[in-house]
XYZ file of C-alpha atoms in Angstrom:
554
model
C -8.537 29.407 -2.091
C -8.862 30.336 -5.757
C -11.908 32.460 -6.614
C -11.802 31.153 -10.207
C -12.478 27.599 -9.082
C -15.738 26.051 -8.036
C -15.968 25.091 -4.407
C -17.992 22.519 -2.528
C -18.573 22.661 1.214
C -19.078 19.552 3.340
C -18.740 18.889 7.037
C -16.308 15.972 6.819
C -14.214 14.907 3.836
C -12.528 11.508 3.568
C -9.746 11.319 0.954
C -9.373 7.862 -0.560
C -12.140 5.249 -0.696
C -10.247 2.454 1.025
C -11.338 0.320 3.991
C -10.272 2.917 6.587
C -12.118 5.850 5.019
C -15.286 3.949 4.185
C -15.590 2.354 7.621
C -14.968 5.732 9.212
C -17.568 7.462 7.059
C -20.199 4.788 7.751
C -19.705 4.900 11.525
C -19.706 8.700 11.561
C -23.038 8.718 9.740
C -24.498 6.311 12.315
C -23.231 8.371 15.215
C -24.632 11.563 13.684
C -28.050 10.014 13.075
C -28.204 8.946 16.723
C -27.037 12.313 18.057
C -29.251 12.995 21.063
C -29.091 16.768 20.528
C -30.249 16.459 16.931
C -27.693 19.061 15.782
C -25.533 16.662 13.809
C -28.161 14.528 12.106
C -27.821 16.354 8.804
C -24.039 16.682 8.561
C -22.642 16.131 5.079
C -19.985 13.449 4.641
C -18.120 13.012 1.356
C -15.462 10.634 0.055
C -13.243 11.325 -2.957
C -11.344 8.553 -4.740
C -8.706 8.902 -7.450
C -9.600 5.554 -9.051
C -12.137 5.409 -11.840
C -14.456 3.430 -9.548
C -14.500 2.288 -5.940
C -12.076 -0.623 -5.535
C -10.201 -0.126 -8.794
C -7.004 0.959 -6.998
C -7.345 -1.462 -4.089
C -4.755 -4.236 -3.996
C -3.800 -6.530 -1.161
C -2.856 -10.133 -0.386
C -5.513 -10.460 0.981
C -6.409 -12.235 4.177
C -8.937 -10.443 6.339
C -9.020 -10.611 10.092
C -12.744 -9.784 10.483
C -12.468 -8.223 13.944
C -13.123 -4.627 12.887
C -15.687 -5.573 10.251
C -17.625 -7.547 12.858
C -17.651 -4.521 15.160
C -19.068 -2.303 12.414
C -21.401 -4.883 10.850
C -22.208 -7.708 13.302
C -24.489 -9.065 10.567
C -21.915 -8.801 7.772
C -22.723 -12.317 6.521
C -26.458 -11.568 6.261
C -25.633 -8.314 4.454
C -23.737 -10.256 1.801
C -20.201 -9.079 2.535
C -17.986 -10.678 -0.155
C -15.583 -12.517 2.142
C -14.460 -15.206 -0.267
C -13.667 -18.369 1.671
C -12.609 -19.049 5.263
C -9.036 -20.171 5.778
C -9.016 -23.953 6.071
C -5.300 -24.740 6.140
C -2.115 -22.832 6.987
C 1.393 -23.831 5.963
C 4.802 -22.212 6.401
C 7.779 -23.270 4.263
C 11.451 -22.582 3.913
C 12.328 -22.814 0.221
C 15.531 -23.594 -1.591
C 15.777 -23.433 -5.375
C 14.278 -26.906 -5.846
C 13.096 -28.120 -2.462
C 10.784 -27.090 0.358
C 10.826 -27.712 4.088
C 7.498 -27.429 5.862
C 7.475 -26.220 9.454
C 5.762 -28.748 11.743
C 4.607 -25.948 14.055
C 3.281 -22.651 12.741
C 4.119 -19.498 14.713
C 1.052 -17.611 15.980
C 1.609 -14.761 13.516
C 1.035 -17.144 10.593
C -2.087 -18.802 11.946
C -5.284 -17.691 10.246
C -8.045 -19.607 11.939
C -11.206 -17.497 11.740
C -9.847 -15.314 8.942
C -11.006 -15.092 5.340
C -9.288 -15.128 1.954
C -10.866 -12.218 0.119
C -10.754 -9.955 -2.878
C -10.109 -6.620 -1.188
C -11.311 -4.827 -4.309
C -14.708 -6.533 -3.981
C -14.902 -5.860 -0.253
C -14.163 -2.167 -0.746
C -16.790 -1.948 -3.461
C -19.290 -3.506 -1.050
C -18.322 -1.022 1.686
C -18.881 1.759 -0.834
C -22.400 0.463 -1.451
C -23.080 0.397 2.302
C -21.843 3.980 2.561
C -24.009 5.242 -0.275
C -27.075 3.549 1.218
C -26.772 5.727 4.318
C -26.362 8.953 2.348
C -22.620 9.370 2.095
C -21.561 11.050 -1.148
C -18.752 9.249 -2.973
C -16.925 10.854 -5.898
C -14.729 8.402 -7.852
C -12.315 9.764 -10.443
C -11.347 12.775 -8.323
C -7.715 12.922 -7.240
C -6.764 15.215 -4.382
C -3.658 17.166 -5.408
C -3.268 19.937 -2.819
C -4.205 20.624 0.761
C -5.953 23.902 1.571
C -5.091 25.806 4.739
C -6.236 28.832 6.655
C -3.078 29.592 8.608
C -2.253 26.306 10.336
C -5.791 24.940 10.038
C -6.483 22.344 7.375
C -9.701 23.418 5.670
C -9.977 21.269 2.568
C -8.546 19.625 -0.517
C -8.155 20.766 -4.098
C -8.797 18.157 -6.760
C -6.685 17.920 -9.875
C -7.381 19.788 -13.088
C -8.669 17.772 -16.035
C -7.800 18.310 -19.674
C -4.164 19.442 -19.377
C -1.751 18.275 -22.072
C 1.754 16.970 -21.447
C 3.157 20.496 -21.884
C 0.770 21.657 -19.120
C -1.418 23.606 -21.544
C -5.228 23.520 -21.260
C -6.932 21.371 -23.892
C -10.372 22.001 -25.335
C -11.999 19.860 -22.626
C -10.149 21.606 -19.799
C -11.875 21.618 -16.397
C -10.230 23.197 -13.361
C -10.196 21.201 -10.159
C -12.645 21.837 -7.354
C -11.878 23.159 -3.885
C -13.663 20.894 -1.422
C -13.902 22.661 1.941
C -14.505 20.735 5.138
C -14.500 21.184 8.889
C -12.432 17.992 9.139
C -10.335 16.285 6.454
C -9.463 12.609 6.948
C -6.542 11.380 4.843
C -7.024 7.711 3.996
C -4.999 7.702 0.785
C -3.131 4.496 1.526
C 0.607 4.034 1.588
C 2.847 7.041 0.812
C -0.081 9.270 -0.087
C 0.909 12.544 -1.740
C -1.356 14.667 0.490
C -0.217 12.806 3.583
C 3.383 13.594 2.627
C 2.463 17.279 2.354
C 0.878 17.227 5.804
C 3.785 15.386 7.449
C 6.296 17.820 5.969
C 4.323 20.951 6.807
C 3.876 20.137 10.493
C 6.773 17.718 11.069
C 4.326 15.049 12.227
C 6.956 12.324 11.899
C 9.603 14.052 14.006
C 10.940 11.862 16.785
C 9.631 8.705 15.118
C 11.602 5.978 13.417
C 11.651 6.499 9.646
C 9.008 4.477 7.884
C 10.342 1.287 6.300
C 8.523 -0.188 3.313
C 8.261 -3.332 1.239
C 6.869 -3.918 -2.211
C 4.338 -6.654 -2.781
C 4.149 -7.995 -6.344
C 1.142 -10.189 -6.983
C -0.722 -12.148 -9.622
C -4.163 -13.767 -9.502
C -4.544 -17.016 -11.441
C -7.829 -18.642 -12.428
C -8.182 -22.419 -12.261
C -10.546 -24.301 -14.622
C -12.388 -25.757 -11.606
C -12.436 -25.329 -7.851
C -10.133 -27.835 -6.161
C -9.872 -29.420 -2.730
C -7.119 -26.945 -1.829
C -9.529 -23.984 -1.677
C -8.965 -22.195 1.619
C -5.230 -22.950 1.633
C -2.817 -20.282 2.867
C 0.926 -20.691 2.305
C 3.672 -18.367 3.469
C 7.331 -18.903 2.664
C 10.777 -17.467 3.104
C 14.098 -18.279 1.514
C 14.173 -18.758 -2.255
C 14.366 -16.656 -4.364
C 15.684 -14.036 -1.917
C 19.108 -14.193 -0.313
C 19.573 -14.220 3.447
C 20.488 -10.524 3.416
C 17.197 -9.446 1.777
C 14.035 -9.213 3.862
C 10.914 -10.709 2.365
C 8.912 -13.809 1.589
C 6.266 -15.342 -0.606
C 2.575 -16.096 -0.223
C -0.090 -18.160 -1.943
C -3.785 -18.006 -1.082
C -6.462 -20.073 -2.828
C -10.012 -18.712 -2.893
C -12.252 -21.080 -4.818
C -11.049 -21.090 -8.422
C -8.685 -18.156 -7.870
C -5.131 -18.418 -6.589
C -3.320 -15.284 -5.376
C 0.427 -15.683 -5.502
C 2.924 -12.988 -4.620
C 6.300 -11.979 -3.277
C 7.020 -9.282 -0.710
C 10.474 -7.690 -0.856
C 11.715 -5.240 1.750
C 12.576 -1.876 0.228
C 15.752 -1.681 2.247
C 17.773 -4.128 0.191
C 21.398 -3.364 -0.517
C 21.943 -4.774 -4.012
C 21.104 -2.113 -6.642
C 20.665 -4.871 -9.246
C 17.847 -6.593 -7.361
C 14.589 -6.570 -9.322
C 11.522 -7.492 -7.202
C 9.393 -8.274 -10.264
C 12.079 -10.601 -11.618
C 12.433 -12.329 -8.237
C 8.680 -12.845 -8.206
C 8.821 -14.528 -11.615
C 11.535 -16.829 -10.301
C 9.440 -17.568 -7.232
C 6.656 -18.998 -9.419
C 9.065 -21.515 -10.969
C 9.551 -23.253 -7.628
C 7.930 -26.719 -7.762
C 5.678 -25.979 -4.773
C 4.219 -22.810 -6.285
C 4.107 -24.204 -9.814
C 2.017 -27.158 -8.577
C -0.841 -24.837 -7.604
C -1.036 -22.840 -10.843
C 0.176 -25.225 -13.559
C -3.367 -25.666 -14.953
C -4.435 -22.061 -14.384
C -4.394 -18.935 -16.513
C -3.259 -15.483 -15.472
C -6.181 -13.196 -14.602
C -4.754 -10.108 -12.841
C -1.473 -8.476 -11.861
C -0.618 -5.709 -9.435
C 1.959 -4.214 -7.116
C 1.875 -1.912 -4.102
C 4.133 -0.669 -1.374
C 3.512 -1.780 2.209
C 4.432 0.268 5.298
C 6.303 -2.105 7.605
C 8.060 0.186 10.070
C 5.562 -0.674 12.762
C 4.724 0.927 16.083
C 7.680 3.308 16.366
C 7.176 4.622 12.820
C 3.580 5.774 13.335
C 3.542 9.562 12.933
C 1.429 12.004 14.861
C -1.952 11.312 13.285
C -3.714 14.648 13.776
C -3.482 18.369 13.198
C -5.916 21.280 13.420
C -8.702 20.142 11.100
C -7.206 16.842 9.955
C -6.566 13.164 10.725
C -4.509 10.399 9.078
C -5.832 6.820 9.034
C -4.927 3.387 7.665
C -1.776 2.660 5.683
C -0.986 6.376 5.506
C -0.390 6.242 9.261
C 1.660 3.037 8.921
C -0.974 0.868 10.637
C 0.272 -2.520 9.453
C 1.350 -5.449 11.602
C 4.640 -6.393 9.879
C 4.838 -9.762 11.590
C 1.374 -10.862 10.438
C 1.649 -8.847 7.200
C -1.894 -7.640 7.848
C -3.299 -4.132 8.008
C -6.840 -4.186 6.630
C -8.449 -4.743 10.026
C -6.190 -2.115 11.615
C -7.086 0.400 8.918
C -10.798 -0.273 9.357
C -10.603 0.208 13.107
C -8.558 3.406 12.709
C -11.284 4.843 10.490
C -13.883 3.944 13.100
C -11.854 5.566 15.887
C -11.448 8.642 13.683
C -15.244 8.768 13.364
C -15.658 8.672 17.157
C -13.089 11.451 17.536
C -14.725 13.650 14.893
C -18.192 13.106 16.300
C -17.106 14.258 19.767
C -15.226 17.237 18.306
C -18.262 18.328 16.274
C -20.473 18.015 19.336
C -18.091 20.303 21.221
C -17.611 22.658 18.285
C -13.854 22.317 18.750
C -11.767 20.957 15.858
C -8.412 22.079 17.197
C -5.266 19.975 17.045
C -5.630 19.260 20.748
C -9.182 17.967 20.469
C -8.547 15.902 17.340
C -5.371 14.667 19.030
C -7.596 12.386 21.089
C -7.567 10.164 18.002
C -3.963 9.200 18.708
C -4.873 8.391 22.308
C -7.760 6.210 21.143
C -5.465 4.350 18.758
C -2.931 3.712 21.502
C -5.508 2.462 23.996
C -7.429 0.310 21.506
C -6.651 -3.189 20.327
C -4.857 -1.543 17.359
C -2.238 -0.096 19.692
C -2.073 -3.321 21.692
C -1.459 -5.442 18.584
C 1.226 -3.142 17.212
C 3.022 -2.776 20.557
C 3.491 -6.543 20.760
C 5.509 -6.465 17.506
C 7.098 -3.036 17.981
C 10.641 -4.173 17.177
C 9.878 -6.914 14.664
C 10.995 -5.303 11.423
C 14.155 -3.797 12.938
C 15.218 -7.265 14.130
C 15.997 -8.223 10.513
C 18.392 -5.337 9.885
C 21.349 -7.740 9.985
C 19.890 -10.609 7.978
C 17.520 -13.549 8.098
C 19.065 -15.783 10.774
C 19.698 -13.013 13.350
C 16.185 -11.748 12.636
C 14.562 -15.117 13.326
C 16.492 -15.501 16.590
C 15.665 -12.001 17.761
C 11.978 -12.216 16.903
C 11.831 -15.468 18.859
C 13.174 -13.553 21.849
C 10.674 -10.754 21.251
C 7.790 -13.227 21.329
C 8.921 -14.333 24.786
C 9.460 -10.796 26.107
C 6.297 -9.247 24.666
C 8.118 -7.249 21.980
C 11.222 -6.115 23.859
C 14.676 -6.553 22.389
C 18.068 -5.605 23.796
C 16.537 -2.110 23.687
C 12.845 -1.490 23.993
C 12.935 0.760 20.941
C 15.290 -0.419 18.261
C 16.450 2.287 15.848
C 15.961 1.999 12.093
C 17.093 3.710 8.898
C 15.134 4.707 5.831
C 15.354 1.913 3.281
C 16.812 3.995 0.432
C 19.825 4.821 2.608
C 20.831 1.160 2.691
C 21.364 0.702 -1.034
C 25.050 0.123 -1.805
C 27.057 1.220 -4.819
C 26.965 -0.861 -7.980
C 30.730 -1.439 -7.812
C 30.180 -3.671 -4.788
C 28.080 -6.004 -6.944
C 30.179 -6.141 -10.097
C 28.908 -8.769 -12.517
C 25.487 -9.146 -10.925
C 23.857 -6.953 -13.562
C 23.929 -10.014 -15.822
C 21.415 -11.724 -13.558
C 18.687 -9.335 -14.630
C 19.118 -10.189 -18.308
C 19.813 -13.930 -18.059
C 16.251 -14.797 -16.976
C 13.900 -15.051 -19.950
C 10.153 -15.289 -19.232
C 8.326 -18.064 -21.066
C 4.995 -16.230 -21.512
C 3.057 -19.056 -19.832
C 4.198 -19.185 -16.222
C 6.544 -16.211 -16.174
C 6.110 -12.803 -17.817
C 7.917 -9.584 -18.573
C 6.820 -6.343 -16.960
C 4.899 -4.999 -19.932
C 2.819 -8.161 -20.206
C 2.023 -7.958 -16.511
C 1.060 -4.284 -16.806
C -1.533 -5.297 -19.392
C -3.094 -7.627 -16.798
C -3.259 -4.799 -14.250
C -5.823 -2.978 -16.395
C -3.756 0.197 -16.140
C -4.973 3.103 -18.253
C -3.937 6.751 -18.259
C -4.785 9.625 -20.541
C -1.627 9.703 -22.675
C -1.588 13.440 -23.322
C -1.230 14.713 -19.768
C 1.676 15.925 -17.615
C 3.889 13.176 -16.199
C 2.823 12.344 -12.665
C 6.347 11.222 -11.763
C 8.318 14.363 -11.000
C 12.114 14.209 -11.081
C 13.646 17.190 -9.328
C 17.144 16.836 -10.816
C 16.925 14.749 -14.000
C 20.618 15.263 -14.809
C 21.479 12.982 -11.896
C 19.835 10.073 -13.714
C 22.280 10.182 -16.647
C 25.383 11.128 -14.658
C 25.817 10.207 -11.002
C 23.192 7.460 -10.888
C 24.693 5.647 -13.878
C 28.073 5.493 -12.170
C 27.005 5.022 -8.570
C 23.912 2.780 -8.697
C 23.541 1.699 -12.360
C 20.064 3.302 -12.507
C 18.153 1.005 -10.131
C 14.834 2.625 -11.128
C 14.842 0.287 -14.137
C 14.664 -2.629 -11.736
C 12.786 -1.536 -8.632
C 9.820 -0.304 -10.694
C 7.507 -3.294 -11.359
C 5.853 -1.664 -14.384
C 8.660 -0.598 -16.731
C 7.996 3.097 -16.123
C 11.704 3.941 -16.111
C 13.970 3.067 -19.039
C 17.539 4.122 -19.715
C 17.995 4.548 -23.465
C 20.715 5.807 -25.750
C 20.589 9.473 -26.641
C 20.469 10.665 -30.229
C 24.260 10.609 -30.414
C 24.206 6.890 -29.666
C 26.657 7.301 -26.805
C 25.157 9.078 -23.821
C 22.379 7.474 -21.829
C 19.208 9.251 -20.821
C 16.105 8.458 -18.841
C 12.870 7.745 -20.698
C 9.678 7.892 -18.656
C 6.664 5.738 -19.481
C 4.138 7.105 -16.950
C 1.186 5.466 -18.691
C 2.504 2.104 -17.380
C 2.370 3.191 -13.741
C 0.425 0.933 -11.356
C 0.640 3.509 -8.519
C 2.743 1.314 -6.224
C 4.854 4.340 -5.060
C 8.084 2.290 -5.036
C 10.005 4.920 -6.998
C 9.033 7.620 -4.504
C 10.328 5.380 -1.711
C 13.410 3.572 -3.072
C 15.103 6.225 -5.224
C 18.550 6.559 -3.554
C 18.683 10.329 -4.198
C 15.072 11.010 -3.180
C 14.510 13.168 -6.251
C 11.435 11.277 -7.541
C 8.029 12.412 -6.325
C 4.862 10.515 -7.183
C 1.782 12.712 -7.557
C -1.692 11.670 -8.718
C -2.348 11.692 -12.456
C -5.611 12.962 -13.865
C -8.472 11.466 -11.871
C -9.543 8.000 -12.994
C -6.131 7.020 -14.332
C -4.238 4.010 -13.066
C -4.808 0.306 -12.516
C -8.122 -1.500 -12.468
C -7.745 -4.171 -9.807
C -10.806 -6.297 -10.405
C -10.953 -9.558 -8.409
C -7.755 -8.744 -6.518
C-alpha cells in the first residue's frame, strides 16, 4: 500500500473484461441478490480492463460453443446476444502448395453442429452491457500493473500510472495509479497475463505441472461486397504452408459478409527463421483460401497467443484471496481449438466459489481451493481430460501426431503413458547454423498489397494506438544479448516471431555493429515475444491504460 495513492475498496475485483470475468461477475451478482441471509445483497463487484473500451482487446477465431452461455442466459437469443450465424457446413482439408484434399469424414473435434460463428469482440461488449445493467462497475482503460499483498494474502491490484514519459519522468498530466482493494481478486487477463505471471511465480502455482505450451494465431477479417451462399461455412486445414515438423493449421469462417481467415502456428517450432505472419500471408495465396476472399477487402487484422498445453498444464488456480480463470489458467481444448465456453464456465464456477466463501467469511487458500475441485468435476474438467495428451502427441511431427491422437480417441485420452511430458516451446528452438540459407526465405516473399501485406500495413488494420511518449512496455533484462549472442546463435528471431514489427535489428551509428530497435507503439499485445524469446529476457507488461489494438468486428 502507498499512502500517496488513492484507493478504492470493493468486495470482489475481476481483472480483465473478457468472457470469463464478465460471466463470473454477472453470476456472482445474481447469487448475491438471491442470498437468503440478505448479507451479501449489496456487495460491490468491479471489473477493470486495460483496453480503451470493452471488447477492444478481444480477439479470437471465433466459433462459440454456446453451452456455458446457455447456462448463464437461457434466453440469450431473446436478449439479443450477437451470435453471428450458426455453422451450416464443416470441412477439413489437407493442403499442398497448389492442391487440396478434402476429408470425406470429419473427426468429432472439427464438427461444429450447434455452434455459432461470432465476433468475440461484439459478444464481450454485449456481456459488458449485461453486467452494467445489474450494477457491476466496469472501468475500461485501467491496466493492472502490480498485485497487492498483506503477507501471503492477495488483497488487491494497483493500476498503472498515467502521464509518464519515455524516460519515466512525470509529465504535466501525470496521474498516479489507484490501489483497488478487494476481499477476492479474480485474474481473467487472458493468455500470459502479467499479473497472473506474478502470482504463479510468487506461490509456485505451476510447480508439478507440465510447462504451458503456446501457439500464435494470426488473423484477418475480410469484408465481401454481398453476403454469399457460403455464409456459415467453417474450414480447417493442415499442411501448407507449414512443414511436417511444425505444429499448426489454418482456418476460415464465413459470417454473413465477413470472412475470418487465419493461421495458427505452434510456438515450439525449431526453425529460428520461421515467421508466422509471413506463413499466414502465404496461406492466403492457396487457391482454396483465395477463392473465398478474392472479391473482398481487408477490414481487420490481429494476433494473439493461445495456451495449448491442455489438462496437465493447468496451474493451481487459487491462493489466499485470489483465483485464476479462463485463458490465464490454460483452459483451452487444443484439439477443438476452442476455449471461450471453457473460460465462461470457469468464471461462473469462480462466482459459485466466491459466493460460498463470502457466506462463510473464509477467503483462505483452502476455501477458495474448492474452485479447482469444481473445475475438475465439471464438464470443463471432463472435456479437457479427454484430450489430456493431445498437444504432446505432436512433439515428433505431424504424421506421428495424427497416429497417436487417433489412438487417444480410442482410449479416452491415454497414450503410451497417461501423462505425456512436454517442454516449454522456447527450449525447442535450434541454432541458426542448422538452417543455413533459410534466412533468404523471409526476404524472397514480396506482399502485393491486395491479397498479401507486410506487417506494418497489417498493424494499421489492427487499430493499434499507444501514447508515443511513455516507457516501453517490452522490458529486456539483458539487451546486450540481442546484439551479441542472439545474432550468432539464433539470428535474432524476434524480428520474425513478432507479428507487428516491434523488433528491428538495425545498423549502429558506426555502420558495422547491429543493435535492437524497439517499436512498442506497433504492439498488438499478442505476448509472443514474452513466450518465444529463446533467452527468456523479454517481459511484456501493460502499457498506459487504453493503449493497444482496437479489435472491432473480430
